[in-house]
Amino acid sequence: MAEITLPSLGENITEADVLKVLVAEGDTVAVDQPLLEIETEKATLDVPSTTAGVVTKVHVAPGQTIKVGAALMTIEAGAGAAAPAPAAPSAQAAPAPAAPATEAPAEP
C-alpha cells in the first residue's frame, strides 16, 4: 500500500484547501493521474498520483484545509496492473494453437 501525501508546494506555502476529490475509493488510478484539485494562496492545481493501483481510502474531503505532508489517499499499488497481466499469457497461448492449424491446410 502506498500513501499519497500533499507534496511541497513551494517556498512559504504550508497548506492548501481541497476543492475537489477527483477519484473515489475503489477506483483504479494510473501514475500521474490527477487525484485532487487543490487551491493555495497563489494557485489552483491538481495533485497527481505517484503510484498506479486501486484507491483503498480517501483521507480528505472538499473544503478541508490540509498541511504539506498530510495523508491524502491510500492506494493499493499494482492492484490495477494485476488484471492485465493474466491477459498477456492468454494472448501468447492463442498463437500456439494457430500454428498447427496453419500447417494442416498446407498439407492437402
Short mmCIF file of C-alpha atoms in Angstrom, two decimals, residues 11-95:
data_model
loop_
_atom_site.label_atom_id
_atom_site.label_comp_id
_atom_site.label_asym_id
_atom_site.label_seq_id
_atom_site.Cartn_x
_atom_site.Cartn_y
_atom_site.Cartn_z
CA GLU A 11 8.58 28.26 -0.58
CA ASN A 12 6.46 29.55 2.32
CA ILE A 13 3.37 27.52 1.28
CA THR A 14 2.49 25.19 4.14
CA GLU A 15 -1.15 24.28 3.41
CA ALA A 16 -3.83 24.10 0.74
CA ASP A 17 -7.60 23.82 0.51
CA VAL A 18 -9.20 20.79 -1.16
CA LEU A 19 -11.53 21.98 -3.93
CA LYS A 20 -12.45 18.61 -5.49
CA VAL A 21 -11.69 14.95 -4.94
CA LEU A 22 -11.43 13.53 -8.46
CA VAL A 23 -11.41 9.80 -7.61
CA ALA A 24 -13.34 7.58 -5.19
CA GLU A 25 -12.49 4.54 -3.11
CA GLY A 26 -12.34 1.50 -5.37
CA ASP A 27 -11.23 3.49 -8.43
CA THR A 28 -8.19 2.30 -10.38
CA VAL A 29 -5.65 5.06 -10.95
CA ALA A 30 -2.53 5.44 -13.10
CA VAL A 31 0.74 7.21 -12.35
CA ASP A 32 0.35 10.97 -12.90
CA GLN A 33 -3.48 10.76 -12.95
CA PRO A 34 -4.97 13.77 -11.11
CA LEU A 35 -6.42 12.75 -7.73
CA LEU A 36 -7.37 16.09 -6.18
CA GLU A 37 -7.82 19.70 -7.16
CA ILE A 38 -6.35 21.99 -4.51
CA GLU A 39 -6.00 25.72 -4.02
CA THR A 40 -3.17 27.61 -2.34
CA GLU A 41 -2.82 31.34 -1.75
CA LYS A 42 -1.19 31.61 -5.18
CA ALA A 43 -2.66 28.94 -7.49
CA THR A 44 -5.15 26.16 -8.16
CA LEU A 45 -3.56 22.87 -9.17
CA ASP A 46 -4.04 19.11 -9.43
CA VAL A 47 -2.29 16.61 -7.18
CA PRO A 48 -1.21 13.63 -9.34
CA SER A 49 -0.90 10.02 -8.26
CA THR A 50 2.65 8.82 -7.70
CA THR A 51 1.53 5.17 -7.78
CA ALA A 52 -0.65 3.03 -10.04
CA GLY A 53 -3.25 0.87 -8.30
CA VAL A 54 -6.64 0.93 -6.59
CA VAL A 55 -7.72 3.69 -4.19
CA THR A 56 -8.49 1.97 -0.88
CA LYS A 57 -9.04 5.05 1.30
CA VAL A 58 -9.65 8.76 0.71
CA HIS A 59 -8.48 10.75 3.75
CA VAL A 60 -9.64 14.24 2.67
CA ALA A 61 -12.86 15.97 1.60
CA PRO A 62 -13.73 19.13 -0.35
CA GLY A 63 -13.47 22.25 1.82
CA GLN A 64 -10.84 20.73 4.08
CA THR A 65 -7.55 22.58 4.69
CA ILE A 66 -4.57 20.22 4.56
CA LYS A 67 -0.93 20.70 5.51
CA VAL A 68 2.08 19.75 3.37
CA GLY A 69 2.91 16.11 4.13
CA ALA A 70 -0.64 15.21 5.21
CA ALA A 71 -2.07 11.88 4.00
CA LEU A 72 -4.47 12.37 1.08
CA MET A 73 -5.19 8.81 -0.07
CA THR A 74 -4.07 5.23 0.33
CA ILE A 75 -3.54 3.24 -2.87
CA GLU A 76 -3.01 -0.50 -3.14
CA ALA A 77 -0.06 -0.37 -5.50
CA GLY A 78 -0.20 -2.56 -8.57
CA ALA A 79 -3.75 -3.75 -7.93
CA GLY A 80 -4.98 -2.24 -11.20
CA ALA A 81 -2.00 -3.62 -13.11
CA ALA A 82 -2.64 -7.17 -11.87
CA ALA A 83 -5.71 -7.60 -14.08
CA PRO A 84 -3.96 -7.02 -17.44
CA ALA A 85 -1.05 -9.33 -16.55
CA PRO A 86 -3.07 -12.59 -16.85
CA ALA A 87 -4.39 -11.40 -20.22
CA ALA A 88 -0.89 -11.38 -21.72
CA PRO A 89 -0.23 -15.13 -21.16
CA SER A 90 -3.66 -15.89 -22.65
CA ALA A 91 -2.75 -13.89 -25.74
CA GLN A 92 0.51 -15.83 -26.05
CA ALA A 93 -1.32 -19.15 -25.67
CA ALA A 94 -3.67 -18.32 -28.58
CA PRO A 95 -0.95 -18.17 -31.29
#
